[in-house]
Amino acid sequence: MGDDLEEITKVKQFLDNQFKIKDLGNLRYFLGFEVARSKEGLVLSQRKYALDLIEEAGLLASQPVSTPMVPGTKFPALTDQPFSDISGYRRLIGRLLYLTNTMPDLSFAVSTLSQFLSTPMKEHHEAAMRILRYLKQQPGQGLFFSADSSHKLTGFCDSDWASCVDTRKSVIGYNLFYGSSLVSWKSKKQSTISRSSSEAEYRAMATTVCEIQWLLYLLEDLQQPIQKPVGIVL
């Protein structure tokens, strides 16, 4: 990437001399990602990928739902109803994980269900089907990157203390914005048990700070000025 068209052309010519590449112009579709450009900015989505996923599951005629997971749902690791198609469940969760690249709202639900890949239960599979029904509502939903975004990083983080019914570990989550554009997000169960809600919040903040520091190094390499200090909202 760069802002010097002459230098970019030289790099393309060098690559063509070495590997015989073909310049296809502005990116529009790549590995399931669809890119739409306008004067306002850039939209990144996976509409066709999501629709193919819904069709393969046989849910094109199903009733859509408004949330990817029923609020407050707690999944135990084991119940008395194991799911027989373990490989099918793993394949579905893997494809949903890829979809979180443009749909951050799926991150918590998919991260939760990915914890049961070794021994999935029927209720885990039913929850995965609910995510597909949620996708049916807006399969083309994606990320918008504004063309006039400000050079400011802002972080939001939170934790759900001791939410895992089996391990009592907490779940953390964060969103990082570059101006008005969402550029990084995560939902993950903590690796250790927090002994208080305050400790869980501090761990969530520490994880967010690590990601912010990595983004600052990246933006520095890209020679992008950043307003400091970076704000974090708990």
JSON list of C-alpha atoms in Angstrom, two decimals:
[
{"chain": "A", "resi": 1, "resn": "MET", "atom": "CA", "xyz": [0.00, 0.00, 0.00]},
{"chain": "A", "resi": 2, "resn": "GLY", "atom": "CA", "xyz": [1.08, 3.55, -0.54]},
{"chain": "A", "resi": 3, "resn": "ASP", "atom": "CA", "xyz": [0.15, 7.02, -1.83]},
{"chain": "A", "resi": 4, "resn": "ASP", "atom": "CA", "xyz": [2.83, 7.27, -4.56]},
{"chain": "A", "resi": 5, "resn": "LEU", "atom": "CA", "xyz": [1.27, 6.00, -7.80]},
{"chain": "A", "resi": 6, "resn": "GLU", "atom": "CA", "xyz": [4.61, 5.98, -9.63]},
{"chain": "A", "resi": 7, "resn": "GLU", "atom": "CA", "xyz": [6.24, 3.82, -6.94]},
{"chain": "A", "resi": 8, "resn": "ILE", "atom": "CA", "xyz": [3.24, 1.45, -6.91]},
{"chain": "A", "resi": 9, "resn": "THR", "atom": "CA", "xyz": [3.52, 1.07, -10.68]},
{"chain": "A", "resi": 10, "resn": "LYS", "atom": "CA", "xyz": [7.22, 0.21, -10.37]},
{"chain": "A", "resi": 11, "resn": "VAL", "atom": "CA", "xyz": [6.46, -2.48, -7.79]},
{"chain": "A", "resi": 12, "resn": "LYS", "atom": "CA", "xyz": [3.78, -3.97, -10.04]},
{"chain": "A", "resi": 13, "resn": "GLN", "atom": "CA", "xyz": [6.19, -4.01, -12.96]},
{"chain": "A", "resi": 14, "resn": "PHE", "atom": "CA", "xyz": [8.86, -5.71, -10.86]},
{"chain": "A", "resi": 15, "resn": "LEU", "atom": "CA", "xyz": [6.40, -8.40, -9.72]},
{"chain": "A", "resi": 16, "resn": "ASP", "atom": "CA", "xyz": [5.25, -8.91, -13.30]},
{"chain": "A", "resi": 17, "resn": "ASN", "atom": "CA", "xyz": [8.84, -9.41, -14.46]},
{"chain": "A", "resi": 18, "resn": "GLN", "atom": "CA", "xyz": [9.38, -12.02, -11.77]},
{"chain": "A", "resi": 19, "resn": "PHE", "atom": "CA", "xyz": [6.05, -13.89, -11.70]},
{"chain": "A", "resi": 20, "resn": "LYS", "atom": "CA", "xyz": [3.97, -12.71, -14.73]},
{"chain": "A", "resi": 21, "resn": "ILE", "atom": "CA", "xyz": [1.06, -11.29, -12.75]},
{"chain": "A", "resi": 22, "resn": "LYS", "atom": "CA", "xyz": [-2.19, -9.86, -14.12]},
{"chain": "A", "resi": 23, "resn": "ASP", "atom": "CA", "xyz": [-3.49, -6.54, -12.80]},
{"chain": "A", "resi": 24, "resn": "LEU", "atom": "CA", "xyz": [-7.25, -6.95, -12.23]},
{"chain": "A", "resi": 25, "resn": "GLY", "atom": "CA", "xyz": [-7.79, -3.36, -11.07]},
{"chain": "A", "resi": 26, "resn": "ASN", "atom": "CA", "xyz": [-9.55, -2.38, -7.86]},
{"chain": "A", "resi": 27, "resn": "LEU", "atom": "CA", "xyz": [-10.40, -5.26, -5.55]},
{"chain": "A", "resi": 28, "resn": "ARG", "atom": "CA", "xyz": [-14.04, -6.36, -5.82]},
{"chain": "A", "resi": 29, "resn": "TYR", "atom": "CA", "xyz": [-14.15, -10.01, -4.72]},
{"chain": "A", "resi": 30, "resn": "PHE", "atom": "CA", "xyz": [-11.55, -12.19, -3.03]},
{"chain": "A", "resi": 31, "resn": "LEU", "atom": "CA", "xyz": [-11.92, -15.43, -1.03]},
{"chain": "A", "resi": 32, "resn": "GLY", "atom": "CA", "xyz": [-15.56, -14.71, -0.15]},
{"chain": "A", "resi": 33, "resn": "PHE", "atom": "CA", "xyz": [-14.98, -11.02, 0.62]},
{"chain": "A", "resi": 34, "resn": "GLU", "atom": "CA", "xyz": [-16.94, -8.46, -1.41]},
{"chain": "A", "resi": 35, "resn": "VAL", "atom": "CA", "xyz": [-15.65, -4.89, -1.66]},
{"chain": "A", "resi": 36, "resn": "ALA", "atom": "CA", "xyz": [-17.82, -1.91, -2.66]},
{"chain": "A", "resi": 37, "resn": "ARG", "atom": "CA", "xyz": [-16.26, 1.53, -3.06]},
{"chain": "A", "resi": 38, "resn": "SER", "atom": "CA", "xyz": [-17.77, 5.02, -3.15]},
{"chain": "A", "resi": 39, "resn": "LYS", "atom": "CA", "xyz": [-16.77, 8.59, -2.38]},
{"chain": "A", "resi": 40, "resn": "GLU", "atom": "CA", "xyz": [-17.97, 8.07, 1.20]},
{"chain": "A", "resi": 41, "resn": "GLY", "atom": "CA", "xyz": [-15.71, 5.09, 1.83]},
{"chain": "A", "resi": 42, "resn": "LEU", "atom": "CA", "xyz": [-15.43, 1.33, 1.46]},
{"chain": "A", "resi": 43, "resn": "VAL", "atom": "CA", "xyz": [-17.84, -1.47, 2.44]},
{"chain": "A", "resi": 44, "resn": "LEU", "atom": "CA", "xyz": [-16.49, -4.94, 3.16]},
{"chain": "A", "resi": 45, "resn": "SER", "atom": "CA", "xyz": [-18.97, -7.83, 3.32]},
{"chain": "A", "resi": 46, "resn": "GLN", "atom": "CA", "xyz": [-19.38, -11.58, 2.71]},
{"chain": "A", "resi": 47, "resn": "ARG", "atom": "CA", "xyz": [-22.91, -11.68, 1.32]},
{"chain": "A", "resi": 48, "resn": "LYS", "atom": "CA", "xyz": [-22.50, -14.54, -1.15]},
{"chain": "A", "resi": 49, "resn": "TYR", "atom": "CA", "xyz": [-20.53, -16.57, 1.41]},
{"chain": "A", "resi": 50, "resn": "ALA", "atom": "CA", "xyz": [-23.31, -16.11, 3.99]},
{"chain": "A", "resi": 51, "resn": "LEU", "atom": "CA", "xyz": [-26.08, -17.01, 1.52]},
{"chain": "A", "resi": 52, "resn": "ASP", "atom": "CA", "xyz": [-24.22, -20.14, 0.41]},
{"chain": "A", "resi": 53, "resn": "LEU", "atom": "CA", "xyz": [-23.86, -21.15, 4.06]},
{"chain": "A", "resi": 54, "resn": "ILE", "atom": "CA", "xyz": [-27.59, -20.67, 4.70]},
{"chain": "A", "resi": 55, "resn": "GLU", "atom": "CA", "xyz": [-28.51, -22.59, 1.54]},
{"chain": "A", "resi": 56, "resn": "GLU", "atom": "CA", "xyz": [-26.26, -25.55, 2.39]},
{"chain": "A", "resi": 57, "resn": "ALA", "atom": "CA", "xyz": [-27.91, -25.77, 5.81]},
{"chain": "A", "resi": 58, "resn": "GLY", "atom": "CA", "xyz": [-31.35, -25.83, 4.14]},
{"chain": "A", "resi": 59, "resn": "LEU", "atom": "CA", "xyz": [-32.52, -22.68, 5.94]},
{"chain": "A", "resi": 60, "resn": "LEU", "atom": "CA", "xyz": [-33.39, -20.40, 3.00]},
{"chain": "A", "resi": 61, "resn": "ALA", "atom": "CA", "xyz": [-37.10, -20.74, 3.82]},
{"chain": "A", "resi": 62, "resn": "SER", "atom": "CA", "xyz": [-36.65, -20.49, 7.59]},
{"chain": "A", "resi": 63, "resn": "GLN", "atom": "CA", "xyz": [-37.91, -17.67, 9.80]},
{"chain": "A", "resi": 64, "resn": "PRO", "atom": "CA", "xyz": [-35.14, -15.16, 10.63]},
{"chain": "A", "resi": 65, "resn": "VAL", "atom": "CA", "xyz": [-34.37, -14.19, 14.23]},
{"chain": "A", "resi": 66, "resn": "SER", "atom": "CA", "xyz": [-33.26, -10.84, 15.64]},
{"chain": "A", "resi": 67, "resn": "THR", "atom": "CA", "xyz": [-30.28, -12.03, 17.74]},
{"chain": "A", "resi": 68, "resn": "PRO", "atom": "CA", "xyz": [-27.49, -14.57, 17.02]},
{"chain": "A", "resi": 69, "resn": "MET", "atom": "CA", "xyz": [-28.00, -16.16, 20.46]},
{"chain": "A", "resi": 70, "resn": "VAL", "atom": "CA", "xyz": [-30.75, -16.10, 23.06]},
{"chain": "A", "resi": 71, "resn": "PRO", "atom": "CA", "xyz": [-29.61, -13.51, 25.66]},
{"chain": "A", "resi": 72, "resn": "GLY", "atom": "CA", "xyz": [-28.43, -15.05, 28.92]},
{"chain": "A", "resi": 73, "resn": "THR", "atom": "CA", "xyz": [-27.91, -18.54, 27.48]},
{"chain": "A", "resi": 74, "resn": "LYS", "atom": "CA", "xyz": [-25.37, -20.68, 29.35]},
{"chain": "A", "resi": 75, "resn": "PHE", "atom": "CA", "xyz": [-24.09, -23.83, 27.65]},
{"chain": "A", "resi": 76, "resn": "PRO", "atom": "CA", "xyz": [-22.75, -26.70, 29.78]},
{"chain": "A", "resi": 77, "resn": "ALA", "atom": "CA", "xyz": [-20.01, -28.75, 28.17]},
{"chain": "A", "resi": 78, "resn": "LEU", "atom": "CA", "xyz": [-21.94, -32.03, 28.47]},
{"chain": "A", "resi": 79, "resn": "THR", "atom": "CA", "xyz": [-25.63, -32.95, 28.42]},
{"chain": "A", "resi": 80, "resn": "ASP", "atom": "CA", "xyz": [-27.53, -36.19, 27.83]},
{"chain": "A", "resi": 81, "resn": "GLN", "atom": "CA", "xyz": [-28.03, -35.38, 24.11]},
{"chain": "A", "resi": 82, "resn": "PRO", "atom": "CA", "xyz": [-24.73, -35.62, 22.16]},
{"chain": "A", "resi": 83, "resn": "PHE", "atom": "CA", "xyz": [-24.70, -34.50, 18.52]},
{"chain": "A", "resi": 84, "resn": "SER", "atom": "CA", "xyz": [-23.80, -37.36, 16.18]},
{"chain": "A", "resi": 85, "resn": "ASP", "atom": "CA", "xyz": [-22.23, -35.43, 13.25]},
{"chain": "A", "resi": 86, "resn": "ILE", "atom": "CA", "xyz": [-19.13, -34.08, 14.99]},
{"chain": "A", "resi": 87, "resn": "SER", "atom": "CA", "xyz": [-17.23, -33.31, 11.76]},
{"chain": "A", "resi": 88, "resn": "GLY", "atom": "CA", "xyz": [-20.25, -31.47, 10.37]},
{"chain": "A", "resi": 89, "resn": "TYR", "atom": "CA", "xyz": [-20.46, -29.33, 13.51]},
{"chain": "A", "resi": 90, "resn": "ARG", "atom": "CA", "xyz": [-16.76, -28.53, 13.34]},
{"chain": "A", "resi": 91, "resn": "ARG", "atom": "CA", "xyz": [-17.05, -27.58, 9.67]},
{"chain": "A", "resi": 92, "resn": "LEU", "atom": "CA", "xyz": [-20.01, -25.29, 10.37]},
{"chain": "A", "resi": 93, "resn": "ILE", "atom": "CA", "xyz": [-18.28, -23.51, 13.26]},
{"chain": "A", "resi": 94, "resn": "GLY", "atom": "CA", "xyz": [-15.13, -23.08, 11.16]},
{"chain": "A", "resi": 95, "resn": "ARG", "atom": "CA", "xyz": [-17.13, -21.41, 8.40]},
{"chain": "A", "resi": 96, "resn": "LEU", "atom": "CA", "xyz": [-18.92, -19.18, 10.91]},
{"chain": "A", "resi": 97, "resn": "LEU", "atom": "CA", "xyz": [-15.55, -18.16, 12.36]},
{"chain": "A", "resi": 98, "resn": "TYR", "atom": "CA", "xyz": [-14.49, -17.01, 8.89]},
{"chain": "A", "resi": 99, "resn": "LEU", "atom": "CA", "xyz": [-17.70, -14.97, 8.66]},
{"chain": "A", "resi": 100, "resn": "THR", "atom": "CA", "xyz": [-16.79, -13.01, 11.80]},
{"chain": "A", "resi": 101, "resn": "ASN", "atom": "CA", "xyz": [-14.15, -11.21, 9.69]},
{"chain": "A", "resi": 102, "resn": "THR", "atom": "CA", "xyz": [-16.91, -8.87, 8.49]},
{"chain": "A", "resi": 103, "resn": "MET", "atom": "CA", "xyz": [-19.65, -9.54, 11.10]},
{"chain": "A", "resi": 104, "resn": "PRO", "atom": "CA", "xyz": [-18.35, -8.65, 14.57]},
{"chain": "A", "resi": 105, "resn": "ASP", "atom": "CA", "xyz": [-21.85, -9.17, 16.01]},
{"chain": "A", "resi": 106, "resn": "LEU", "atom": "CA", "xyz": [-21.35, -12.92, 15.58]},
{"chain": "A", "resi": 107, "resn": "SER", "atom": "CA", "xyz": [-18.10, -13.03, 17.54]},
{"chain": "A", "resi": 108, "resn": "PHE", "atom": "CA", "xyz": [-19.50, -13.83, 20.99]},
{"chain": "A", "resi": 109, "resn": "ALA", "atom": "CA", "xyz": [-21.91, -16.53, 19.83]},
{"chain": "A", "resi": 110, "resn": "VAL", "atom": "CA", "xyz": [-19.41, -18.24, 17.52]},
{"chain": "A", "resi": 111, "resn": "SER", "atom": "CA", "xyz": [-16.62, -18.01, 20.11]},
{"chain": "A", "resi": 112, "resn": "THR", "atom": "CA", "xyz": [-18.89, -19.65, 22.67]},
{"chain": "A", "resi": 113, "resn": "LEU", "atom": "CA", "xyz": [-19.90, -22.52, 20.38]},
{"chain": "A", "resi": 114, "resn": "SER", "atom": "CA", "xyz": [-16.31, -23.11, 19.25]},
{"chain": "A", "resi": 115, "resn": "GLN", "atom": "CA", "xyz": [-15.50, -24.28, 22.79]},
{"chain": "A", "resi": 116, "resn": "PHE", "atom": "CA", "xyz": [-17.45, -27.51, 22.20]},
{"chain": "A", "resi": 117, "resn": "LEU", "atom": "CA", "xyz": [-15.75, -28.83, 19.05]},
{"chain": "A", "resi": 118, "resn": "SER", "atom": "CA", "xyz": [-14.54, -32.04, 20.68]},
{"chain": "A", "resi": 119, "resn": "THR", "atom": "CA", "xyz": [-17.92, -33.20, 22.04]},
{"chain": "A", "resi": 120, "resn": "PRO", "atom": "CA", "xyz": [-20.77, -31.08, 20.64]},
{"chain": "A", "resi": 121, "resn": "MET", "atom": "CA", "xyz": [-24.28, -31.55, 22.02]},
{"chain": "A", "resi": 122, "resn": "LYS", "atom": "CA", "xyz": [-27.58, -31.15, 20.18]},
{"chain": "A", "resi": 123, "resn": "GLU", "atom": "CA", "xyz": [-28.24, -27.81, 21.85]},
{"chain": "A", "resi": 124, "resn": "HIS", "atom": "CA", "xyz": [-24.88, -26.53, 20.57]},
{"chain": "A", "resi": 125, "resn": "HIS", "atom": "CA", "xyz": [-25.85, -27.45, 17.01]},
{"chain": "A", "resi": 126, "resn": "GLU", "atom": "CA", "xyz": [-29.28, -25.85, 17.45]},
{"chain": "A", "resi": 127, "resn": "ALA", "atom": "CA", "xyz": [-27.57, -22.65, 18.62]},
{"chain": "A", "resi": 128, "resn": "ALA", "atom": "CA", "xyz": [-25.36, -22.72, 15.51]},
{"chain": "A", "resi": 129, "resn": "MET", "atom": "CA", "xyz": [-28.49, -23.06, 13.35]},
{"chain": "A", "resi": 130, "resn": "ARG", "atom": "CA", "xyz": [-29.91, -20.01, 15.11]},
{"chain": "A", "resi": 131, "resn": "ILE", "atom": "CA", "xyz": [-26.87, -18.01, 14.00]},
{"chain": "A", "resi": 132, "resn": "LEU", "atom": "CA", "xyz": [-27.66, -18.95, 10.39]},
{"chain": "A", "resi": 133, "resn": "ARG", "atom": "CA", "xyz": [-31.25, -17.82, 10.88]},
{"chain": "A", "resi": 134, "resn": "TYR", "atom": "CA", "xyz": [-29.89, -14.54, 12.22]},
{"chain": "A", "resi": 135, "resn": "LEU", "atom": "CA", "xyz": [-27.75, -14.20, 9.10]},
{"chain": "A", "resi": 136, "resn": "LYS", "atom": "CA", "xyz": [-30.84, -14.61, 6.94]},
{"chain": "A", "resi": 137, "resn": "GLN", "atom": "CA", "xyz": [-32.06, -11.26, 8.24]},
{"chain": "A", "resi": 138, "resn": "GLN", "atom": "CA", "xyz": [-29.20, -9.26, 6.63]},
{"chain": "A", "resi": 139, "resn": "PRO", "atom": "CA", "xyz": [-26.70, -11.52, 4.84]},
{"chain": "A", "resi": 140, "resn": "GLY", "atom": "CA", "xyz": [-25.00, -8.52, 3.22]},
{"chain": "A", "resi": 141, "resn": "GLN", "atom": "CA", "xyz": [-24.25, -6.74, 6.48]},
{"chain": "A", "resi": 142, "resn": "GLY", "atom": "CA", "xyz": [-20.58, -5.84, 6.75]},
{"chain": "A", "resi": 143, "resn": "LEU", "atom": "CA", "xyz": [-18.07, -3.20, 7.75]},
{"chain": "A", "resi": 144, "resn": "PHE", "atom": "CA", "xyz": [-17.95, 0.41, 6.56]},
{"chain": "A", "resi": 145, "resn": "PHE", "atom": "CA", "xyz": [-14.62, 2.24, 6.44]},
{"chain": "A", "resi": 146, "resn": "SER", "atom": "CA", "xyz": [-15.16, 5.97, 6.09]},
{"chain": "A", "resi": 147, "resn": "ALA", "atom": "CA", "xyz": [-13.04, 7.92, 3.60]},
{"chain": "A", "resi": 148, "resn": "ASP", "atom": "CA", "xyz": [-12.77, 10.92, 5.96]},
{"chain": "A", "resi": 149, "resn": "SER", "atom": "CA", "xyz": [-12.13, 9.08, 9.21]},
{"chain": "A", "resi": 150, "resn": "SER", "atom": "CA", "xyz": [-10.24, 10.95, 11.90]},
{"chain": "A", "resi": 151, "resn": "HIS", "atom": "CA", "xyz": [-6.79, 9.74, 13.04]},
{"chain": "A", "resi": 152, "resn": "LYS", "atom": "CA", "xyz": [-7.99, 8.67, 16.47]},
{"chain": "A", "resi": 153, "resn": "LEU", "atom": "CA", "xyz": [-8.06, 5.25, 18.12]},
{"chain": "A", "resi": 154, "resn": "THR", "atom": "CA", "xyz": [-10.77, 4.50, 20.68]},
{"chain": "A", "resi": 155, "resn": "GLY", "atom": "CA", "xyz": [-11.23, 1.25, 22.58]},
{"chain": "A", "resi": 156, "resn": "PHE", "atom": "CA", "xyz": [-14.26, -0.28, 24.29]},
{"chain": "A", "resi": 157, "resn": "CYS", "atom": "CA", "xyz": [-13.93, -3.35, 26.50]},
{"chain": "A", "resi": 158, "resn": "ASP", "atom": "CA", "xyz": [-15.94, -5.35, 29.00]},
{"chain": "A", "resi": 159, "resn": "SER", "atom": "CA", "xyz": [-16.02, -8.71, 30.77]},
{"chain": "A", "resi": 160, "resn": "ASP", "atom": "CA", "xyz": [-18.68, -11.16, 31.89]},
{"chain": "A", "resi": 161, "resn": "TRP", "atom": "CA", "xyz": [-17.42, -12.36, 35.26]},
{"chain": "A", "resi": 162, "resn": "ALA", "atom": "CA", "xyz": [-17.38, -16.15, 35.84]},
{"chain": "A", "resi": 163, "resn": "SER", "atom": "CA", "xyz": [-19.87, -16.73, 33.04]},
{"chain": "A", "resi": 164, "resn": "CYS", "atom": "CA", "xyz": [-18.62, -20.21, 32.10]},
{"chain": "A", "resi": 165, "resn": "VAL", "atom": "CA", "xyz": [-20.74, -22.70, 34.05]},
{"chain": "A", "resi": 166, "resn": "ASP", "atom": "CA", "xyz": [-18.05, -25.42, 33.88]},
{"chain": "A", "resi": 167, "resn": "THR", "atom": "CA", "xyz": [-14.79, -23.56, 34.56]},
{"chain": "A", "resi": 168, "resn": "ARG", "atom": "CA", "xyz": [-16.06, -20.28, 36.11]},
{"chain": "A", "resi": 169, "resn": "LYS", "atom": "CA", "xyz": [-13.77, -18.38, 33.79]},
{"chain": "A", "resi": 170, "resn": "SER", "atom": "CA", "xyz": [-14.79, -14.94, 32.55]},
{"chain": "A", "resi": 171, "resn": "VAL", "atom": "CA", "xyz": [-15.43, -13.86, 28.98]},
{"chain": "A", "resi": 172, "resn": "ILE", "atom": "CA", "xyz": [-13.81, -10.67, 27.73]},
{"chain": "A", "resi": 173, "resn": "GLY", "atom": "CA", "xyz": [-14.62, -8.60, 24.67]},
{"chain": "A", "resi": 174, "resn": "TYR", "atom": "CA", "xyz": [-13.35, -5.44, 23.01]},
{"chain": "A", "resi": 175, "resn": "ASN", "atom": "CA", "xyz": [-13.97, -3.20, 20.01]},
{"chain": "A", "resi": 176, "resn": "LEU", "atom": "CA", "xyz": [-11.37, -0.79, 18.63]},
{"chain": "A", "resi": 177, "resn": "PHE", "atom": "CA", "xyz": [-12.33, 2.10, 16.35]},
{"chain": "A", "resi": 178, "resn": "TYR", "atom": "CA", "xyz": [-10.08, 4.10, 14.04]},
{"chain": "A", "resi": 179, "resn": "GLY", "atom": "CA", "xyz": [-12.11, 7.28, 13.82]},
{"chain": "A", "resi": 180, "resn": "SER", "atom": "CA", "xyz": [-15.64, 6.00, 13.17]},
{"chain": "A", "resi": 181, "resn": "SER", "atom": "CA", "xyz": [-14.48, 2.72, 11.58]},
{"chain": "A", "resi": 182, "resn": "LEU", "atom": "CA", "xyz": [-14.36, -0.55, 13.49]},
{"chain": "A", "resi": 183, "resn": "VAL", "atom": "CA", "xyz": [-10.93, -2.11, 12.83]},
{"chain": "A", "resi": 184, "resn": "SER", "atom": "CA", "xyz": [-10.42, -4.74, 15.54]},
{"chain": "A", "resi": 185, "resn": "TRP", "atom": "CA", "xyz": [-12.63, -6.81, 17.85]},
{"chain": "A", "resi": 186, "resn": "LYS", "atom": "CA", "xyz": [-12.55, -9.97, 19.94]},
{"chain": "A", "resi": 187, "resn": "SER", "atom": "CA", "xyz": [-14.67, -12.13, 22.23]},
{"chain": "A", "resi": 188, "resn": "LYS", "atom": "CA", "xyz": [-12.71, -14.72, 24.19]},
{"chain": "A", "resi": 189, "resn": "LYS", "atom": "CA", "xyz": [-12.79, -16.70, 27.41]},
{"chain": "A", "resi": 190, "resn": "GLN", "atom": "CA", "xyz": [-9.99, -15.73, 29.79]},
{"chain": "A", "resi": 191, "resn": "SER", "atom": "CA", "xyz": [-7.22, -18.26, 30.29]},
{"chain": "A", "resi": 192, "resn": "THR", "atom": "CA", "xyz": [-7.29, -17.89, 34.10]},
{"chain": "A", "resi": 193, "resn": "ILE", "atom": "CA", "xyz": [-10.04, -17.61, 36.70]},
{"chain": "A", "resi": 194, "resn": "SER", "atom": "CA", "xyz": [-10.66, -14.07, 37.97]},
{"chain": "A", "resi": 195, "resn": "ARG", "atom": "CA", "xyz": [-11.47, -13.96, 41.68]},
{"chain": "A", "resi": 196, "resn": "SER", "atom": "CA", "xyz": [-13.57, -10.81, 41.41]},
{"chain": "A", "resi": 197, "resn": "SER", "atom": "CA", "xyz": [-15.44, -8.77, 38.81]},
{"chain": "A", "resi": 198, "resn": "SER", "atom": "CA", "xyz": [-12.80, -6.04, 39.20]},
{"chain": "A", "resi": 199, "resn": "GLU", "atom": "CA", "xyz": [-10.01, -8.47, 38.33]},
{"chain": "A", "resi": 200, "resn": "ALA", "atom": "CA", "xyz": [-11.96, -9.64, 35.28]},
{"chain": "A", "resi": 201, "resn": "GLU", "atom": "CA", "xyz": [-12.37, -6.02, 34.15]},
{"chain": "A", "resi": 202, "resn": "TYR", "atom": "CA", "xyz": [-8.66, -5.30, 34.59]},
{"chain": "A", "resi": 203, "resn": "ARG", "atom": "CA", "xyz": [-7.77, -8.38, 32.55]},
{"chain": "A", "resi": 204, "resn": "ALA", "atom": "CA", "xyz": [-10.14, -7.25, 29.80]},
{"chain": "A", "resi": 205, "resn": "MET", "atom": "CA", "xyz": [-8.51, -3.83, 29.82]},
{"chain": "A", "resi": 206, "resn": "ALA", "atom": "CA", "xyz": [-5.01, -5.35, 29.69]},
{"chain": "A", "resi": 207, "resn": "THR", "atom": "CA", "xyz": [-5.94, -7.44, 26.65]},
{"chain": "A", "resi": 208, "resn": "THR", "atom": "CA", "xyz": [-7.38, -4.34, 24.96]},
{"chain": "A", "resi": 209, "resn": "VAL", "atom": "CA", "xyz": [-4.22, -2.32, 25.68]},
{"chain": "A", "resi": 210, "resn": "CYS", "atom": "CA", "xyz": [-2.07, -5.03, 24.06]},
{"chain": "A", "resi": 211, "resn": "GLU", "atom": "CA", "xyz": [-4.15, -4.83, 20.89]},
{"chain": "A", "resi": 212, "resn": "ILE", "atom": "CA", "xyz": [-4.02, -1.03, 20.91]},
{"chain": "A", "resi": 213, "resn": "GLN", "atom": "CA", "xyz": [-0.24, -1.12, 21.19]},
{"chain": "A", "resi": 214, "resn": "TRP", "atom": "CA", "xyz": [-0.01, -3.47, 18.21]},
{"chain": "A", "resi": 215, "resn": "LEU", "atom": "CA", "xyz": [-2.24, -1.16, 16.15]},
{"chain": "A", "resi": 216, "resn": "LEU", "atom": "CA", "xyz": [-0.11, 1.84, 17.11]},
{"chain": "A", "resi": 217, "resn": "TYR", "atom": "CA", "xyz": [3.01, 0.07, 15.82]},
{"chain": "A", "resi": 218, "resn": "LEU", "atom": "CA", "xyz": [1.17, -0.82, 12.60]},
{"chain": "A", "resi": 219, "resn": "LEU", "atom": "CA", "xyz": [-0.10, 2.72, 12.02]},
{"chain": "A", "resi": 220, "resn": "GLU", "atom": "CA", "xyz": [3.37, 4.08, 12.74]},
{"chain": "A", "resi": 221, "resn": "ASP", "atom": "CA", "xyz": [4.80, 1.80, 10.04]},
{"chain": "A", "resi": 222, "resn": "LEU", "atom": "CA", "xyz": [2.11, 3.14, 7.67]},
{"chain": "A", "resi": 223, "resn": "GLN", "atom": "CA", "xyz": [3.13, 6.70, 8.64]},
{"chain": "A", "resi": 224, "resn": "GLN", "atom": "CA", "xyz": [-0.33, 7.57, 9.95]},
{"chain": "A", "resi": 225, "resn": "PRO", "atom": "CA", "xyz": [-0.45, 10.20, 12.72]},
{"chain": "A", "resi": 226, "resn": "ILE", "atom": "CA", "xyz": [-2.48, 9.14, 15.75]},
{"chain": "A", "resi": 227, "resn": "GLN", "atom": "CA", "xyz": [-4.00, 11.37, 18.43]},
{"chain": "A", "resi": 228, "resn": "LYS", "atom": "CA", "xyz": [-2.68, 10.36, 21.83]},
{"chain": "A", "resi": 229, "resn": "PRO", "atom": "CA", "xyz": [-3.43, 9.28, 24.46]},
{"chain": "A", "resi": 230, "resn": "VAL", "atom": "CA", "xyz": [-5.74, 6.54, 23.22]},
{"chain": "A", "resi": 231, "resn": "GLY", "atom": "CA", "xyz": [-9.03, 6.42, 25.14]},
{"chain": "A", "resi": 232, "resn": "ILE", "atom": "CA", "xyz": [-10.49, 3.19, 26.58]},
{"chain": "A", "resi": 233, "resn": "VAL", "atom": "CA", "xyz": [-14.10, 2.94, 27.73]},
{"chain": "A", "resi": 234, "resn": "LEU", "atom": "CA", "xyz": [-14.92, 0.18, 30.25]}
]
